[in-house]
Every structure is written in C-alpha cells, then in structure tokens.
Amino acid sequence: MTEPHTKRGTEALATFLIDLSPNDMQQRLLDALSVYVDAMRYPRGTESQRAAMWLEHTRRHGWKAVAAVETPSATGEPVSAEQLQAAPLLGVAYGYCGAPDQWWQQQVVAGLHRIGLPGEEIDRLMSSYFELTELHIHPDAQGRGLGEALARRLLAGRDEANVLLSTPEISGEANRAWRLYRRLGFVDVIRGYHFAGDPRAFAILGRSLPL
C-alpha cells in the first residue's frame, strides 16, 4: 500500500506498509511502543512495562508483525528498503499462533467453559487460531484506513482456521477499533470478560480465516 503524497510544511510524504522481522521489532521497539501508548492513551512509562513482553512475543510460533510508515518521497521515485526501515512509524500490528501453554488462551478457554460452550466447540475454535495481539494507529494518523490495511496485511496467507482478539468493552461499540473489527467481520465470542488482574471488561471477538 502506498498512500497519495501529503504535504507537511514543504516536504512531500508518502505512507507505506512494511513487514517487520523479529530483529526489526527489537530495533524499533521504542517507536512501536510509543505508538501503542499514544493510541491507547496510556501514561508515559508504560513502554518500559511492556517492552519485555513484546520482545518475548517475537519468539512465539507463527509471529508476524507489520507497520505503517511515512517517509519523504517524490512522486514516481522509488523508496529504498533502508528508507522504509528508518521511516517514522504511524501504526503497528502483530500476532502469533495460539497455543495451550499461553496465558491468553488459558484465560479464554476458561471463559468459554464458564459461558457453557460445549467442549467440542471450544476445541474447534481454539485448536487453530491466530491471535491478533496488538493493532494500533497513532492518533494523528487515524481515520486514513491504516488500521484495516494493517489488519489485512497481517492476516493475509495465514494457515490458521480462525483469528481471535480481545478489545476493551466500549459503550455502544462507539470507537474506531470496534468499527474496524465489525467491518472486518469479527463476531462476538465472549462479552464482558474480565482477565485475571485487570478490572476492565473485555470482549473476545473472532472470525474464520481467510478474511
């Protein structure tokens, strides 16, 4: 994806989607976490609390990450890989294959049992899924379709049968994240779920793959 050029001052800018390797994520971790903190409106300092977890996730089976970046680019002129890797991040998304030894899966399975879902249905849902762990767009870049573009790039070509995610409950589902997930066809799996140690209510959403 390349967005039309925009102007910032006298500089022409273009937006690109790129894949991030585990090494790329390590090198750009603070930038990615800064987007996350700004998008979620968390207090500064949250970055250091999440850094080790994000790095640990890069070692999980099937991990994949994508990013949206913005860089100066004259119309029609190629942009080098080096330019893209150094360009400021506008958004980031990643996920990995779900597995029984993961805390998130254990929490969701417990919730599915609590709502009375039959065991065979739980097995069908949880035996082959991609966990869309993080998807964040910097507030200054929201409303440009980057969230959907990142989600589609992240989920393209996955071998899993399903994709699952959790998102905070919002009254009337009235925010950009909820509108994006509904537009992409995500449906309710569990509503009003409380993860251990978090006072907020979450929704677990899912859909079959491919998109």
Short mmCIF file of C-alpha atoms in Angstrom, two decimals, residues 104-126 189-190 193 204:
data_model
loop_
_atom_site.label_atom_id
_atom_site.label_comp_id
_atom_site.label_asym_id
_atom_site.label_seq_id
_atom_site.Cartn_x
_atom_site.Cartn_y
_atom_site.Cartn_z
CA TRP A 104 -4.30 -15.64 26.94
CA GLN A 105 -5.57 -18.95 25.55
CA GLN A 106 -5.94 -20.39 29.04
CA GLN A 107 -7.98 -17.35 30.09
CA VAL A 108 -10.24 -17.53 27.03
CA VAL A 109 -10.80 -21.28 27.35
CA ALA A 110 -11.79 -20.77 31.00
CA GLY A 111 -14.24 -18.08 29.90
CA LEU A 112 -15.74 -20.31 27.22
CA HIS A 113 -16.32 -23.04 29.77
CA ARG A 114 -17.99 -20.52 32.10
CA ILE A 115 -20.49 -19.44 29.43
CA GLY A 116 -21.32 -23.08 28.77
CA LEU A 117 -19.87 -23.56 25.29
CA PRO A 118 -19.68 -27.29 24.53
CA GLY A 119 -16.22 -28.82 24.69
CA GLU A 120 -16.19 -29.78 21.02
CA GLU A 121 -16.96 -26.18 20.06
CA ILE A 122 -14.15 -24.92 22.29
CA ASP A 123 -11.76 -27.38 20.68
CA ARG A 124 -12.85 -26.34 17.20
CA LEU A 125 -12.34 -22.65 17.96
CA MET A 126 -9.11 -22.88 19.92
CA VAL A 189 -17.15 -14.95 21.19
CA ILE A 190 -17.39 -13.71 24.81
CA TYR A 193 -14.95 -10.84 30.13
CA ILE A 204 -13.35 -11.60 22.83
#
